Short mmCIF file of C-alpha atoms in Angstrom, two decimals:
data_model
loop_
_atom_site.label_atom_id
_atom_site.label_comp_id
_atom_site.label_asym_id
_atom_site.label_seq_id
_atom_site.Cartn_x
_atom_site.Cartn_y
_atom_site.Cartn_z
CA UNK A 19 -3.68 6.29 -20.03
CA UNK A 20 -6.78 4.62 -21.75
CA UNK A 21 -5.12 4.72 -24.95
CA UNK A 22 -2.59 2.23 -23.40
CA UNK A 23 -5.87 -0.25 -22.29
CA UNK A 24 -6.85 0.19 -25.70
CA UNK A 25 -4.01 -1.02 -27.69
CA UNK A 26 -3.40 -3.71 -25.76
CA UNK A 27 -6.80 -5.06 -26.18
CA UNK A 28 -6.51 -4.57 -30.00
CA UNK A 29 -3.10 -6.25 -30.19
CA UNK A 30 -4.85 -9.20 -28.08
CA UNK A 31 -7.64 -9.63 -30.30
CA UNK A 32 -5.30 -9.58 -33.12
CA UNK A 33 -3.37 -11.96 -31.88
CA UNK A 34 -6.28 -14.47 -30.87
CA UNK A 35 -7.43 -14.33 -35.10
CA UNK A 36 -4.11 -14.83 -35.89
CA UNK A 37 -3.92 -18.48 -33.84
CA UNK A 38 -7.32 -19.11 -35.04
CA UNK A 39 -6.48 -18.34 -38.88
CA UNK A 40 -2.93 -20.48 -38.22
CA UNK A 41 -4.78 -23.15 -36.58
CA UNK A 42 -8.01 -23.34 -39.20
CA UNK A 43 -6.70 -22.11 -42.58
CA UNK A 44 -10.24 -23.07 -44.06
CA UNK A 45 -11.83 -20.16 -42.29
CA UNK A 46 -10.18 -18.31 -45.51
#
């Protein structure tokens, strides 16, 4: 289903901001 493509790709974008928030906590 393209729903499943789609959530994946959100969860992986989601993830990749969360390591760059963890990693630069300036960005806030």
């Amino acid at each position: 289903m393209q729903n499943k493509v789609v959530n994946e790709f959100i969860d992986g974008i989601i993830e990749a901001f969360g390591l760059l928030f963890s990693l630069d906590p300036e960005v806030w």
